[in-house]
Amino acid sequence: MRNELYISDIAAHDGEEVTLRGWLYGKRSSGKLHFLQVRDGTGVIQCVLSKKDVPEAVFAAGTAVHQESSVEVRGKVAKDARSALGFELHVTDLRVLQGEGGYPIQPKEHGVGFLQEQRHLWLRSSRQRAVLGVRHTIIKAIRDYFDTRGFTLVDAPILTPAACEGTSTLFEVPYFDLGKAFLTQSGQLYGEAAAMAVGKAYVFGPTFRAEKSKTRRHLTEFWMVEPEVAYMDLEGDMELAEDFLCEIVKAVLLKHEQELKAVLERDVEALKKVQKPFPRLTYTEAIEYIQRTGHPIQWGDDLGADEETILCKQFDRPVLVHRYPAEMKAFYFKKDPNDPKVALGVDVLAPEGYGEIIGGGQREDDYATLKAGIEHHKLPLEAFSWYLDLRKYGSVPHSGFGLGVERTVAWLCGLHHVRETIPFPRMMERLTP
Ligand code: 4AD
Ligand code: MG
């Protein structure tokens, strides 16, 4: 490993002469002085290059260096109360390692289409770097949550033989002599098999939806974490979802509060309100709620983005909406024994207009009922024979949910569109870079 210093550790080296390696983020010059903003992935430091303190060639290198060139800079660490970092570097030597002029992204407003095309470079900006950091913390918090509560991580396949979340959003892949395979829409069905083996399982990986919708909430490739627990009912599922979300928000605030405020301009006070208990509404109550605002929605209608927004604006924390019309839901949901018109499903809607971030519920555990459900949805029975087996050999009540990582990142970072929440987004109209 390299033994140089990172900018994030600079405070421990006040007064020392150190070497930093990074990239030139920005530059201001005033005749005899160059102010170089150097970033190394852990932070940005101002490096002051003074004509009178360095050999001519070093000053000339500072004059010539381009934005985003790779640089090695040596200098003395000095306190600087005006900078966000609290320190600057008084340069004694500068080496430009590589870098052409004409870096495409200038410190001015660019259109989002252009930035998307330059995504491989756009990631270097301070906002994007902050988002990458928060995404990392969310993923770590997810793993920590389940790993410390007795869950086993189980990897589900990505190439699958059948639809899980409706046949209209399947990506087909040619698959040798077996015909076609589909990219997974959800690892849930495999998570259920795993839960019968280990009790508490979670699947965590990329999932795919051939979504023909160009909304700010839809990607064609996104990451989903899916816990699945044997002997857990819908009530337990809702408690798990609520507790889980509180812990994720807590972990993000603990590590990134300053960055959220300063770099992403996120209202962190709104995030601090994410405390248990969350409001719970049945779908039927949610419809009545929305109708009272004058909206013409009827029982049986889907809650679209607009309706979700109306609903979550009433609350300062996530809302659990449960017991949706069974007809709207996937084949695997268990129906409410007290009211078979509704399924034992739950969606969690994030506040501030972010909408659905979690979907899940209790699974049908009766063989005959599940088989009828598969037939009712006109799904190929053959492809689900293994899934039906789980209802033949020691079936138990069980539940789980799926949390979309990108929608969670968008909510916590306060981003309008999910395209900035994943390093290289895949959408209907974008496959590059
Ligand atoms: O509600 P969904 O479709 O639920 C399932 O897939 C279940 N099988 C999960 C389970 O119970 N194990 O998707 C779950 C979550 C959504 O709430 C949303 O956060 C995210 O996945 N999601 C998407 N995120 C980005 N782009 C898309 N196209 C998404 N579709 C779903
Ligand atoms: Mg859903």
Short mmCIF file of C-alpha atoms in Angstrom, two decimals, residues 13-204:
data_model
loop_
_atom_site.label_atom_id
_atom_site.label_comp_id
_atom_site.label_asym_id
_atom_site.label_seq_id
_atom_site.Cartn_x
_atom_site.Cartn_y
_atom_site.Cartn_z
CA HIS A 13 0.21 16.52 10.37
CA ASP A 14 -0.08 20.23 11.15
CA GLY A 15 3.27 21.90 10.54
CA GLU A 16 4.84 18.88 8.81
CA GLU A 17 6.05 18.65 5.23
CA VAL A 18 3.97 16.00 3.41
CA THR A 19 3.36 14.62 -0.07
CA LEU A 20 -0.17 14.29 -1.47
CA ARG A 21 -1.23 12.55 -4.65
CA GLY A 22 -4.41 13.39 -6.41
CA TRP A 23 -5.98 15.45 -9.17
CA LEU A 24 -6.28 19.16 -9.82
CA TYR A 25 -9.88 20.08 -8.99
CA GLY A 26 -9.61 23.80 -9.67
CA LYS A 27 -7.20 26.69 -9.86
CA ARG A 28 -7.08 30.44 -9.25
CA SER A 29 -4.04 32.51 -10.11
CA SER A 30 -2.90 36.02 -9.31
CA GLY A 31 0.46 36.73 -10.94
CA LYS A 32 2.89 35.49 -8.32
CA LEU A 33 0.52 33.03 -6.66
CA HIS A 34 -1.36 29.91 -7.78
CA PHE A 35 -4.11 28.53 -5.57
CA LEU A 36 -4.48 24.90 -6.57
CA GLN A 37 -7.46 22.92 -5.31
CA VAL A 38 -6.20 19.35 -5.10
CA ARG A 39 -8.53 16.42 -4.40
CA ASP A 40 -7.54 12.85 -3.61
CA GLY A 41 -10.90 11.14 -3.14
CA THR A 42 -10.97 11.79 0.60
CA GLY A 43 -11.20 15.58 0.43
CA VAL A 44 -10.04 18.78 -1.23
CA ILE A 45 -7.15 20.92 -0.01
CA GLN A 46 -6.00 24.33 -1.16
CA CYS A 47 -2.33 24.26 -2.14
CA VAL A 48 -0.66 27.66 -2.27
CA LEU A 49 2.14 27.88 -4.80
CA SER A 50 4.16 31.07 -4.39
CA LYS A 51 6.64 32.19 -7.04
CA LYS A 52 9.15 33.34 -4.44
CA ASP A 53 9.22 29.98 -2.59
CA VAL A 54 9.83 27.48 -5.41
CA PRO A 55 12.19 26.96 -8.37
CA GLU A 56 11.01 28.52 -11.62
CA ALA A 57 10.17 25.15 -13.21
CA VAL A 58 7.84 24.25 -10.33
CA PHE A 59 5.97 27.54 -10.61
CA ALA A 60 5.74 27.02 -14.38
CA ALA A 61 4.23 23.58 -13.78
CA GLY A 62 1.56 25.29 -11.66
CA THR A 63 0.90 27.73 -14.49
CA ALA A 64 0.52 24.97 -17.08
CA VAL A 65 -1.37 22.31 -15.11
CA HIS A 66 -4.87 21.48 -16.42
CA GLN A 67 -8.09 20.74 -14.59
CA GLU A 68 -8.22 17.07 -13.52
CA SER A 69 -4.57 16.38 -14.33
CA SER A 70 -2.99 13.91 -11.94
CA VAL A 71 -0.54 15.65 -9.63
CA GLU A 72 1.88 14.96 -6.82
CA VAL A 73 2.28 17.90 -4.52
CA ARG A 74 4.69 18.38 -1.66
CA GLY A 75 4.40 21.09 0.93
CA LYS A 76 3.99 22.18 4.51
CA VAL A 77 0.64 21.75 6.25
CA ALA A 78 -0.61 25.02 7.74
CA LYS A 79 -3.77 25.89 9.67
CA ASP A 80 -6.25 27.94 7.69
CA ALA A 81 -9.41 28.95 9.50
CA ARG A 82 -11.11 30.16 6.27
CA SER A 83 -11.12 26.78 4.53
CA ALA A 84 -13.71 24.10 5.20
CA LEU A 85 -10.89 21.63 5.80
CA GLY A 86 -9.16 23.90 8.32
CA PHE A 87 -5.75 23.45 6.64
CA GLU A 88 -3.91 24.39 3.48
CA LEU A 89 -0.62 23.33 1.97
CA HIS A 90 2.31 25.70 1.32
CA VAL A 91 3.81 24.06 -1.73
CA THR A 92 7.50 23.26 -2.05
CA ASP A 93 7.25 20.95 -5.05
CA LEU A 94 4.68 20.06 -7.71
CA ARG A 95 4.85 17.26 -10.24
CA VAL A 96 2.24 16.95 -12.96
CA LEU A 97 1.93 13.23 -13.70
CA GLN A 98 -0.51 13.27 -16.62
CA GLY A 99 -3.30 15.33 -18.03
CA GLU A 100 -4.35 16.91 -21.30
CA GLY A 101 -6.19 20.18 -21.51
CA GLY A 102 -9.84 20.39 -22.49
CA TYR A 103 -11.46 18.50 -19.59
CA PRO A 104 -15.08 18.34 -20.74
CA ILE A 105 -16.76 19.34 -17.49
CA GLN A 106 -16.19 22.98 -16.66
CA PRO A 107 -17.04 24.71 -13.40
CA LYS A 108 -20.31 26.05 -14.82
CA GLU A 109 -23.84 24.77 -15.23
CA HIS A 110 -24.07 21.90 -17.70
CA GLY A 111 -27.26 20.27 -18.94
CA VAL A 112 -28.03 16.91 -17.34
CA GLY A 113 -27.96 15.14 -20.72
CA PHE A 114 -24.37 16.26 -21.24
CA LEU A 115 -23.39 15.26 -17.71
CA GLN A 116 -25.00 11.84 -18.15
CA GLU A 117 -22.90 11.33 -21.29
CA GLN A 118 -19.80 12.27 -19.23
CA ARG A 119 -20.81 10.12 -16.27
CA HIS A 120 -17.36 8.48 -16.06
CA LEU A 121 -15.89 11.96 -15.38
CA TRP A 122 -18.91 13.53 -13.67
CA LEU A 123 -18.37 11.09 -10.78
CA ARG A 124 -15.35 13.21 -9.79
CA SER A 125 -17.47 16.22 -8.82
CA SER A 126 -17.99 16.88 -5.12
CA ARG A 127 -21.75 16.26 -5.28
CA GLN A 128 -21.37 12.94 -7.04
CA ARG A 129 -18.58 11.88 -4.71
CA ALA A 130 -20.86 12.69 -1.74
CA VAL A 131 -23.66 10.60 -3.26
CA LEU A 132 -21.28 7.67 -3.80
CA GLY A 133 -20.28 7.93 -0.15
CA VAL A 134 -23.87 7.95 1.13
CA ARG A 135 -24.75 5.03 -1.15
CA HIS A 136 -21.83 3.09 0.30
CA THR A 137 -22.96 3.85 3.85
CA ILE A 138 -26.53 2.75 3.06
CA ILE A 139 -25.29 -0.55 1.64
CA LYS A 140 -23.04 -1.11 4.64
CA ALA A 141 -25.87 -0.23 7.05
CA ILE A 142 -28.14 -2.73 5.25
CA ARG A 143 -25.56 -5.49 5.61
CA ASP A 144 -24.76 -4.59 9.22
CA TYR A 145 -28.45 -4.57 10.10
CA PHE A 146 -29.10 -8.10 8.91
CA ASP A 147 -25.68 -9.53 9.77
CA THR A 148 -26.07 -8.54 13.43
CA ARG A 149 -29.57 -9.99 13.69
CA GLY A 150 -28.96 -13.57 12.69
CA PHE A 151 -29.76 -13.31 8.99
CA THR A 152 -27.79 -15.30 6.41
CA LEU A 153 -26.92 -13.62 3.12
CA VAL A 154 -28.08 -15.85 0.27
CA ASP A 155 -27.26 -15.08 -3.35
CA ALA A 156 -30.12 -15.59 -5.78
CA PRO A 157 -29.53 -16.24 -9.47
CA ILE A 158 -29.71 -13.43 -12.01
CA LEU A 159 -30.67 -15.69 -14.92
CA THR A 160 -34.09 -17.10 -14.11
CA PRO A 161 -36.67 -19.26 -15.87
CA ALA A 162 -39.80 -17.19 -15.16
CA ALA A 163 -41.39 -13.90 -14.11
CA CYS A 164 -41.79 -12.99 -10.47
CA GLU A 165 -43.13 -9.44 -10.69
CA GLY A 166 -45.36 -9.50 -13.76
CA THR A 167 -44.56 -10.50 -17.32
CA SER A 168 -44.57 -6.99 -18.82
CA THR A 169 -41.17 -5.95 -17.46
CA LEU A 170 -39.03 -8.98 -18.34
CA PHE A 171 -35.66 -8.82 -20.07
CA GLU A 172 -35.20 -11.89 -22.26
CA VAL A 173 -31.83 -13.52 -22.83
CA PRO A 174 -31.22 -16.36 -25.31
CA TYR A 175 -30.23 -19.44 -23.34
CA PHE A 176 -28.63 -22.27 -25.33
CA ASP A 177 -30.86 -25.26 -26.08
CA LEU A 178 -33.19 -24.36 -23.22
CA GLY A 179 -34.68 -21.48 -25.18
CA LYS A 180 -34.81 -18.29 -23.19
CA ALA A 181 -33.95 -17.05 -19.74
CA PHE A 182 -34.98 -13.82 -18.03
CA LEU A 183 -32.95 -11.36 -15.98
CA THR A 184 -34.26 -11.51 -12.42
CA GLN A 185 -36.86 -8.97 -11.34
CA SER A 186 -36.48 -9.97 -7.68
CA GLY A 187 -34.65 -12.64 -5.69
CA GLN A 188 -37.66 -13.17 -3.47
CA LEU A 189 -38.73 -16.63 -4.56
CA TYR A 190 -35.21 -17.94 -3.95
CA GLY A 191 -35.12 -16.01 -0.67
CA GLU A 192 -38.22 -17.96 0.39
CA ALA A 193 -36.49 -21.28 -0.31
CA ALA A 194 -33.48 -20.04 1.69
CA ALA A 195 -35.64 -18.89 4.63
CA MET A 196 -36.95 -22.47 4.95
CA ALA A 197 -33.30 -23.55 5.27
CA VAL A 198 -31.82 -20.87 7.53
CA GLY A 199 -34.87 -19.22 9.13
CA LYS A 200 -33.84 -15.64 8.39
CA ALA A 201 -32.32 -14.96 4.98
CA TYR A 202 -31.57 -11.90 2.89
CA VAL A 203 -30.89 -11.62 -0.80
CA PHE A 204 -28.95 -8.58 -1.98
#
